[in-house]
Amino acid sequence: MDALHHGGPATQSTRQQLRQQIRLQRQALTPHQQEQASKAVLARFTQLKTIRDARHIAIYLSNDGELDTGPLIDWIWRQGKNVYLPVLHPFSKGHLLFLHYRPDSPMRCNRYGIAEPALDVRLVKPVHELDIVCTPLVAFDDQGQRLGMGGGYYDRTLSQWHQSGLGPQPLGLAHDCQQVRHLPSEAWDVPLPAILTPSAYHHW
Ligand SMILES: Nc1ncnc2c1ncn2[C@@H]1O[C@H](COP(=O)(O)OP(=O)(O)O)[C@@H](O)[C@H]1O
Ligand SMILES: [Mg+2]
């Protein structure tokens, strides 16, 4: 196996460097650039047939310079569709639960300092009952390969979809500056079938 493109320690350090570099780039976007980016993505998002047909949409609250999902969440609510947010699984390390999210949901801060709905088993939505999982990412490449923050949470969430094609459609959301030519991927990485940025709808 080619150590540079699969698996080896060289791959790990390249991935770490890329995470660092791209996170700094998106953190450097000004509030005005963030606002314009979010508006542009919203305009595309609302036109997607998969989104218009969806009733149960998982998304996430932005942090670390990520594209602002706030306007998307408001639009989904206004359409009368259901919004779900990821919550760190309380026992199963590395796994996410998706909880129904409403404007008045009680929130708490998780171990990464990200707000999440307070855990309530009645609000848990099984992943296979979601229609779309809007997926955060740090970097993506020409083939839809995805680099996350390094926890592997979405690789686990999407692995069943990746293996069987059943379950919710993943849709990556990102700034244009998060695109790179080629990402060194690992066996467990789940490539995304579609990614929305302010200037393009990439799909494979
Ligand atoms: N489906 C999976 N099952 C078990 N472990 C996984 C799975 N997906 C990812 N992991 C583990 O999660 C860790 C982080 O994955 P990585 O792809 O580097 O993070 P990210 O996707 O957040 O960039 C890796 O050590 C990997 O072994
Ligand atoms: Mg991964």
PDB file of N, CA and C in Angstrom, residues 113-189:
ATOM      1  N   GLY A 113     -17.243  22.174  23.817  1.00  0.00           N
ATOM      2  CA  GLY A 113     -17.709  23.546  23.933  1.00  0.00           C
ATOM      3  C   GLY A 113     -18.786  23.895  22.922  1.00  0.00           C
ATOM      4  N   ILE A 114     -19.377  22.872  22.295  1.00  0.00           N
ATOM      5  CA  ILE A 114     -20.423  23.112  21.290  1.00  0.00           C
ATOM      6  C   ILE A 114     -21.785  22.876  21.946  1.00  0.00           C
ATOM      7  N   ALA A 115     -22.733  23.795  21.680  1.00  0.00           N
ATOM      8  CA  ALA A 115     -24.074  23.647  22.251  1.00  0.00           C
ATOM      9  C   ALA A 115     -24.786  22.463  21.609  1.00  0.00           C
ATOM     10  N   GLU A 116     -25.469  21.687  22.428  1.00  0.00           N
ATOM     11  CA  GLU A 116     -26.277  20.573  21.915  1.00  0.00           C
ATOM     12  C   GLU A 116     -27.554  20.477  22.743  1.00  0.00           C
ATOM     13  N   PRO A 117     -28.635  19.918  22.156  1.00  0.00           N
ATOM     14  CA  PRO A 117     -29.867  19.761  22.929  1.00  0.00           C
ATOM     15  C   PRO A 117     -29.600  18.868  24.142  1.00  0.00           C
ATOM     16  N   ALA A 118     -30.183  19.234  25.284  1.00  0.00           N
ATOM     17  CA  ALA A 118     -30.030  18.403  26.485  1.00  0.00           C
ATOM     18  C   ALA A 118     -30.590  17.005  26.180  1.00  0.00           C
ATOM     19  N   LEU A 119     -29.860  15.995  26.622  1.00  0.00           N
ATOM     20  CA  LEU A 119     -30.242  14.627  26.272  1.00  0.00           C
ATOM     21  C   LEU A 119     -31.611  14.277  26.855  1.00  0.00           C
ATOM     22  N   ASP A 120     -32.485  13.777  25.983  1.00  0.00           N
ATOM     23  CA  ASP A 120     -33.821  13.352  26.370  1.00  0.00           C
ATOM     24  C   ASP A 120     -34.172  12.254  25.378  1.00  0.00           C
ATOM     25  N   VAL A 121     -34.284  11.021  25.881  1.00  0.00           N
ATOM     26  CA  VAL A 121     -34.449   9.878  24.962  1.00  0.00           C
ATOM     27  C   VAL A 121     -35.682  10.022  24.070  1.00  0.00           C
ATOM     28  N   ARG A 122     -36.672  10.757  24.543  1.00  0.00           N
ATOM     29  CA  ARG A 122     -37.899  10.915  23.730  1.00  0.00           C
ATOM     30  C   ARG A 122     -37.657  11.724  22.464  1.00  0.00           C
ATOM     31  N   LEU A 123     -36.544  12.459  22.450  1.00  0.00           N
ATOM     32  CA  LEU A 123     -36.261  13.326  21.295  1.00  0.00           C
ATOM     33  C   LEU A 123     -35.272  12.701  20.313  1.00  0.00           C
ATOM     34  N   VAL A 124     -34.792  11.488  20.628  1.00  0.00           N
ATOM     35  CA  VAL A 124     -33.786  10.850  19.763  1.00  0.00           C
ATOM     36  C   VAL A 124     -34.441  10.341  18.482  1.00  0.00           C
ATOM     37  N   LYS A 125     -33.817  10.685  17.338  1.00  0.00           N
ATOM     38  CA  LYS A 125     -34.314  10.208  16.040  1.00  0.00           C
ATOM     39  C   LYS A 125     -33.295   9.194  15.502  1.00  0.00           C
ATOM     40  N   PRO A 126     -33.717   7.946  15.255  1.00  0.00           N
ATOM     41  CA  PRO A 126     -32.769   6.991  14.679  1.00  0.00           C
ATOM     42  C   PRO A 126     -32.262   7.498  13.322  1.00  0.00           C
ATOM     43  N   VAL A 127     -30.963   7.300  13.076  1.00  0.00           N
ATOM     44  CA  VAL A 127     -30.353   7.848  11.854  1.00  0.00           C
ATOM     45  C   VAL A 127     -31.098   7.386  10.599  1.00  0.00           C
ATOM     46  N   HIS A 128     -31.547   6.137  10.573  1.00  0.00           N
ATOM     47  CA  HIS A 128     -32.190   5.636   9.346  1.00  0.00           C
ATOM     48  C   HIS A 128     -33.539   6.304   9.082  1.00  0.00           C
ATOM     49  N   GLU A 129     -34.069   7.041  10.073  1.00  0.00           N
ATOM     50  CA  GLU A 129     -35.332   7.759   9.851  1.00  0.00           C
ATOM     51  C   GLU A 129     -35.126   9.204   9.399  1.00  0.00           C
ATOM     52  N   LEU A 130     -33.845   9.622   9.332  1.00  0.00           N
ATOM     53  CA  LEU A 130     -33.557  10.966   8.814  1.00  0.00           C
ATOM     54  C   LEU A 130     -33.571  10.919   7.291  1.00  0.00           C
ATOM     55  N   ASP A 131     -33.917  12.030   6.657  1.00  0.00           N
ATOM     56  CA  ASP A 131     -33.878  12.094   5.192  1.00  0.00           C
ATOM     57  C   ASP A 131     -32.537  12.619   4.692  1.00  0.00           C
ATOM     58  N   ILE A 132     -31.969  13.585   5.396  1.00  0.00           N
ATOM     59  CA  ILE A 132     -30.716  14.232   4.980  1.00  0.00           C
ATOM     60  C   ILE A 132     -29.850  14.439   6.220  1.00  0.00           C
ATOM     61  N   VAL A 133     -28.565  14.188   6.083  1.00  0.00           N
ATOM     62  CA  VAL A 133     -27.634  14.556   7.154  1.00  0.00           C
ATOM     63  C   VAL A 133     -26.677  15.614   6.600  1.00  0.00           C
ATOM     64  N   CYS A 134     -26.907  16.870   6.962  1.00  0.00           N
ATOM     65  CA  CYS A 134     -25.982  17.939   6.594  1.00  0.00           C
ATOM     66  C   CYS A 134     -24.720  17.738   7.438  1.00  0.00           C
ATOM     67  N   THR A 135     -23.612  17.593   6.741  1.00  0.00           N
ATOM     68  CA  THR A 135     -22.390  17.106   7.369  1.00  0.00           C
ATOM     69  C   THR A 135     -21.339  18.207   7.434  1.00  0.00           C
ATOM     70  N   PRO A 136     -20.802  18.456   8.639  1.00  0.00           N
ATOM     71  CA  PRO A 136     -19.715  19.431   8.733  1.00  0.00           C
ATOM     72  C   PRO A 136     -18.427  18.811   8.197  1.00  0.00           C
ATOM     73  N   LEU A 137     -17.492  19.626   7.824  1.00  0.00           N
ATOM     74  CA  LEU A 137     -16.213  19.108   7.352  1.00  0.00           C
ATOM     75  C   LEU A 137     -15.166  20.201   7.485  1.00  0.00           C
ATOM     76  N   VAL A 138     -13.909  19.781   7.540  1.00  0.00           N
ATOM     77  CA  VAL A 138     -12.809  20.740   7.545  1.00  0.00           C
ATOM     78  C   VAL A 138     -12.322  20.954   6.119  1.00  0.00           C
ATOM     79  N   ALA A 139     -12.140  19.861   5.373  1.00  0.00           N
ATOM     80  CA  ALA A 139     -11.681  19.971   3.985  1.00  0.00           C
ATOM     81  C   ALA A 139     -12.354  18.911   3.125  1.00  0.00           C
ATOM     82  N   PHE A 140     -12.479  19.224   1.836  1.00  0.00           N
ATOM     83  CA  PHE A 140     -12.969  18.219   0.879  1.00  0.00           C
ATOM     84  C   PHE A 140     -12.152  18.340  -0.391  1.00  0.00           C
ATOM     85  N   ASP A 141     -12.165  17.272  -1.198  1.00  0.00           N
ATOM     86  CA  ASP A 141     -11.367  17.317  -2.430  1.00  0.00           C
ATOM     87  C   ASP A 141     -12.221  17.096  -3.671  1.00  0.00           C
ATOM     88  N   ASP A 142     -11.552  17.047  -4.809  1.00  0.00           N
ATOM     89  CA  ASP A 142     -12.193  16.920  -6.115  1.00  0.00           C
ATOM     90  C   ASP A 142     -13.080  15.692  -6.262  1.00  0.00           C
ATOM     91  N   GLN A 143     -12.865  14.709  -5.385  1.00  0.00           N
ATOM     92  CA  GLN A 143     -13.648  13.479  -5.498  1.00  0.00           C
ATOM     93  C   GLN A 143     -14.690  13.335  -4.391  1.00  0.00           C
ATOM     94  N   GLY A 144     -14.838  14.369  -3.570  1.00  0.00           N
ATOM     95  CA  GLY A 144     -15.814  14.269  -2.490  1.00  0.00           C
ATOM     96  C   GLY A 144     -15.260  13.627  -1.230  1.00  0.00           C
ATOM     97  N   GLN A 145     -13.955  13.364  -1.208  1.00  0.00           N
ATOM     98  CA  GLN A 145     -13.371  12.869   0.039  1.00  0.00           C
ATOM     99  C   GLN A 145     -13.487  13.963   1.089  1.00  0.00           C
ATOM    100  N   ARG A 146     -13.676  13.544   2.321  1.00  0.00           N
ATOM    101  CA  ARG A 146     -13.945  14.486   3.404  1.00  0.00           C
ATOM    102  C   ARG A 146     -12.965  14.308   4.553  1.00  0.00           C
ATOM    103  N   LEU A 147     -12.479  15.443   5.057  1.00  0.00           N
ATOM    104  CA  LEU A 147     -11.653  15.447   6.261  1.00  0.00           C
ATOM    105  C   LEU A 147     -12.441  16.180   7.332  1.00  0.00           C
ATOM    106  N   GLY A 148     -12.617  15.548   8.478  1.00  0.00           N
ATOM    107  CA  GLY A 148     -13.334  16.185   9.588  1.00  0.00           C
ATOM    108  C   GLY A 148     -12.350  16.733  10.604  1.00  0.00           C
ATOM    109  N   MET A 149     -12.859  16.977  11.812  1.00  0.00           N
ATOM    110  CA  MET A 149     -12.007  17.526  12.882  1.00  0.00           C
ATOM    111  C   MET A 149     -11.103  16.460  13.482  1.00  0.00           C
ATOM    112  N   GLY A 150     -11.336  15.200  13.147  1.00  0.00           N
ATOM    113  CA  GLY A 150     -10.441  14.148  13.622  1.00  0.00           C
ATOM    114  C   GLY A 150     -11.082  13.153  14.577  1.00  0.00           C
ATOM    115  N   GLY A 151     -12.378  13.319  14.844  1.00  0.00           N
ATOM    116  CA  GLY A 151     -13.049  12.399  15.762  1.00  0.00           C
ATOM    117  C   GLY A 151     -13.683  11.206  15.070  1.00  0.00           C
ATOM    118  N   GLY A 152     -13.831  11.272  13.756  1.00  0.00           N
ATOM    119  CA  GLY A 152     -14.439  10.171  13.013  1.00  0.00           C
ATOM    120  C   GLY A 152     -15.945  10.035  13.233  1.00  0.00           C
ATOM    121  N   TYR A 153     -16.568  11.049  13.840  1.00  0.00           N
ATOM    122  CA  TYR A 153     -17.995  10.926  14.191  1.00  0.00           C
ATOM    123  C   TYR A 153     -18.890  10.695  12.968  1.00  0.00           C
ATOM    124  N   TYR A 154     -18.653  11.475  11.917  1.00  0.00           N
ATOM    125  CA  TYR A 154     -19.530  11.331  10.742  1.00  0.00           C
ATOM    126  C   TYR A 154     -19.160  10.119   9.897  1.00  0.00           C
ATOM    127  N   ASP A 155     -17.893   9.675   9.953  1.00  0.00           N
ATOM    128  CA  ASP A 155     -17.562   8.409   9.282  1.00  0.00           C
ATOM    129  C   ASP A 155     -18.383   7.274   9.892  1.00  0.00           C
ATOM    130  N   ARG A 156     -18.516   7.288  11.215  1.00  0.00           N
ATOM    131  CA  ARG A 156     -19.317   6.252  11.877  1.00  0.00           C
ATOM    132  C   ARG A 156     -20.797   6.432  11.545  1.00  0.00           C
ATOM    133  N   THR A 157     -21.293   7.672  11.635  1.00  0.00           N
ATOM    134  CA  THR A 157     -22.715   7.933  11.366  1.00  0.00           C
ATOM    135  C   THR A 157     -23.113   7.488   9.957  1.00  0.00           C
ATOM    136  N   LEU A 158     -22.206   7.711   8.988  1.00  0.00           N
ATOM    137  CA  LEU A 158     -22.557   7.478   7.588  1.00  0.00           C
ATOM    138  C   LEU A 158     -22.086   6.124   7.057  1.00  0.00           C
ATOM    139  N   SER A 159     -21.434   5.322   7.901  1.00  0.00           N
ATOM    140  CA  SER A 159     -20.835   4.086   7.375  1.00  0.00           C
ATOM    141  C   SER A 159     -21.898   3.125   6.834  1.00  0.00           C
ATOM    142  N   GLN A 160     -23.051   3.070   7.493  1.00  0.00           N
ATOM    143  CA  GLN A 160     -24.086   2.158   7.004  1.00  0.00           C
ATOM    144  C   GLN A 160     -24.621   2.608   5.646  1.00  0.00           C
ATOM    145  N   TRP A 161     -24.831   3.913   5.511  1.00  0.00           N
ATOM    146  CA  TRP A 161     -25.263   4.451   4.210  1.00  0.00           C
ATOM    147  C   TRP A 161     -24.220   4.122   3.144  1.00  0.00           C
ATOM    148  N   HIS A 162     -22.943   4.296   3.504  1.00  0.00           N
ATOM    149  CA  HIS A 162     -21.854   4.071   2.560  1.00  0.00           C
ATOM    150  C   HIS A 162     -21.821   2.614   2.093  1.00  0.00           C
ATOM    151  N   GLN A 163     -22.081   1.694   3.031  1.00  0.00           N
ATOM    152  CA  GLN A 163     -22.002   0.265   2.690  1.00  0.00           C
ATOM    153  C   GLN A 163     -23.223  -0.234   1.948  1.00  0.00           C
ATOM    154  N   SER A 164     -24.403   0.307   2.294  1.00  0.00           N
ATOM    155  CA  SER A 164     -25.634  -0.266   1.737  1.00  0.00           C
ATOM    156  C   SER A 164     -26.380   0.676   0.800  1.00  0.00           C
ATOM    157  N   GLY A 165     -26.052   1.953   0.857  1.00  0.00           N
ATOM    158  CA  GLY A 165     -26.811   2.918   0.070  1.00  0.00           C
ATOM    159  C   GLY A 165     -28.156   3.239   0.700  1.00  0.00           C
ATOM    160  N   LEU A 166     -28.464   2.613   1.847  1.00  0.00           N
ATOM    161  CA  LEU A 166     -29.735   2.868   2.521  1.00  0.00           C
ATOM    162  C   LEU A 166     -29.538   3.897   3.616  1.00  0.00           C
ATOM    163  N   GLY A 167     -30.608   4.651   3.880  1.00  0.00           N
ATOM    164  CA  GLY A 167     -30.506   5.637   4.947  1.00  0.00           C
ATOM    165  C   GLY A 167     -30.394   7.028   4.388  1.00  0.00           C
ATOM    166  N   PRO A 168     -30.120   8.005   5.281  1.00  0.00           N
ATOM    167  CA  PRO A 168     -30.164   9.404   4.852  1.00  0.00           C
ATOM    168  C   PRO A 168     -29.044   9.761   3.891  1.00  0.00           C
ATOM    169  N   GLN A 169     -29.365  10.688   2.984  1.00  0.00           N
ATOM    170  CA  GLN A 169     -28.377  11.241   2.053  1.00  0.00           C
ATOM    171  C   GLN A 169     -27.487  12.233   2.801  1.00  0.00           C
ATOM    172  N   PRO A 170     -26.173  12.071   2.729  1.00  0.00           N
ATOM    173  CA  PRO A 170     -25.299  13.093   3.311  1.00  0.00           C
ATOM    174  C   PRO A 170     -25.166  14.294   2.363  1.00  0.00           C
ATOM    175  N   LEU A 171     -25.105  15.480   2.940  1.00  0.00           N
ATOM    176  CA  LEU A 171     -24.876  16.698   2.166  1.00  0.00           C
ATOM    177  C   LEU A 171     -23.850  17.541   2.930  1.00  0.00           C
ATOM    178  N   GLY A 172     -22.661  17.665   2.390  1.00  0.00           N
ATOM    179  CA  GLY A 172     -21.621  18.462   3.041  1.00  0.00           C
ATOM    180  C   GLY A 172     -21.890  19.946   2.857  1.00  0.00           C
ATOM    181  N   LEU A 173     -21.551  20.745   3.860  1.00  0.00           N
ATOM    182  CA  LEU A 173     -21.667  22.205   3.772  1.00  0.00           C
ATOM    183  C   LEU A 173     -20.289  22.786   4.058  1.00  0.00           C
ATOM    184  N   ALA A 174     -19.842  23.718   3.230  1.00  0.00           N
ATOM    185  CA  ALA A 174     -18.483  24.249   3.420  1.00  0.00           C
ATOM    186  C   ALA A 174     -18.304  25.585   2.730  1.00  0.00           C
ATOM    187  N   HIS A 175     -17.273  26.312   3.162  1.00  0.00           N
ATOM    188  CA  HIS A 175     -16.809  27.478   2.430  1.00  0.00           C
ATOM    189  C   HIS A 175     -15.997  26.996   1.231  1.00  0.00           C
ATOM    190  N   ASP A 176     -15.896  27.823   0.183  1.00  0.00           N
ATOM    191  CA  ASP A 176     -15.089  27.456  -0.977  1.00  0.00           C
ATOM    192  C   ASP A 176     -13.621  27.226  -0.607  1.00  0.00           C
ATOM    193  N   CYS A 177     -13.121  27.992   0.376  1.00  0.00           N
ATOM    194  CA  CYS A 177     -11.704  27.862   0.754  1.00  0.00           C
ATOM    195  C   CYS A 177     -11.382  26.521   1.414  1.00  0.00           C
ATOM    196  N   GLN A 178     -12.384  25.696   1.651  1.00  0.00           N
ATOM    197  CA  GLN A 178     -12.135  24.388   2.266  1.00  0.00           C
ATOM    198  C   GLN A 178     -11.864  23.295   1.227  1.00  0.00           C
ATOM    199  N   GLN A 179     -11.923  23.668  -0.047  1.00  0.00           N
ATOM    200  CA  GLN A 179     -11.664  22.683  -1.101  1.00  0.00           C
ATOM    201  C   GLN A 179     -10.166  22.564  -1.372  1.00  0.00           C
ATOM    202  N   VAL A 180      -9.691  21.338  -1.447  1.00  0.00           N
ATOM    203  CA  VAL A 180      -8.292  21.079  -1.818  1.00  0.00           C
ATOM    204  C   VAL A 180      -8.298  20.099  -2.991  1.00  0.00           C
ATOM    205  N   ARG A 181      -7.150  19.971  -3.668  1.00  0.00           N
ATOM    206  CA  ARG A 181      -7.124  19.103  -4.842  1.00  0.00           C
ATOM    207  C   ARG A 181      -7.263  17.630  -4.468  1.00  0.00           C
ATOM    208  N   HIS A 182      -6.436  17.229  -3.512  1.00  0.00           N
ATOM    209  CA  HIS A 182      -6.453  15.811  -3.151  1.00  0.00           C
ATOM    210  C   HIS A 182      -6.246  15.619  -1.653  1.00  0.00           C
ATOM    211  N   LEU A 183      -7.150  14.874  -1.033  1.00  0.00           N
ATOM    212  CA  LEU A 183      -7.016  14.558   0.391  1.00  0.00           C
ATOM    213  C   LEU A 183      -6.504  13.141   0.535  1.00  0.00           C
ATOM    214  N   PRO A 184      -5.488  12.933   1.377  1.00  0.00           N
ATOM    215  CA  PRO A 184      -5.084  11.562   1.669  1.00  0.00           C
ATOM    216  C   PRO A 184      -6.150  10.912   2.537  1.00  0.00           C
ATOM    217  N   SER A 185      -6.774   9.844   2.036  1.00  0.00           N
ATOM    218  CA  SER A 185      -7.892   9.253   2.774  1.00  0.00           C
ATOM    219  C   SER A 185      -7.494   7.938   3.418  1.00  0.00           C
ATOM    220  N   GLU A 186      -8.327   7.520   4.350  1.00  0.00           N
ATOM    221  CA  GLU A 186      -8.132   6.268   5.074  1.00  0.00           C
ATOM    222  C   GLU A 186      -9.297   5.346   4.737  1.00  0.00           C
ATOM    223  N   ALA A 187      -9.110   4.066   5.054  1.00  0.00           N
ATOM    224  CA  ALA A 187     -10.103   3.048   4.671  1.00  0.00           C
ATOM    225  C   ALA A 187     -11.497   3.372   5.224  1.00  0.00           C
ATOM    226  N   TRP A 188     -11.559   4.000   6.414  1.00  0.00           N
ATOM    227  CA  TRP A 188     -12.858   4.224   7.055  1.00  0.00           C
ATOM    228  C   TRP A 188     -13.527   5.531   6.625  1.00  0.00           C
ATOM    229  N   ASP A 189     -12.811   6.376   5.866  1.00  0.00           N
ATOM    230  CA  ASP A 189     -13.394   7.671   5.485  1.00  0.00           C
ATOM    231  C   ASP A 189     -14.569   7.477   4.526  1.00  0.00           C
TER     232      ASP A 189
END
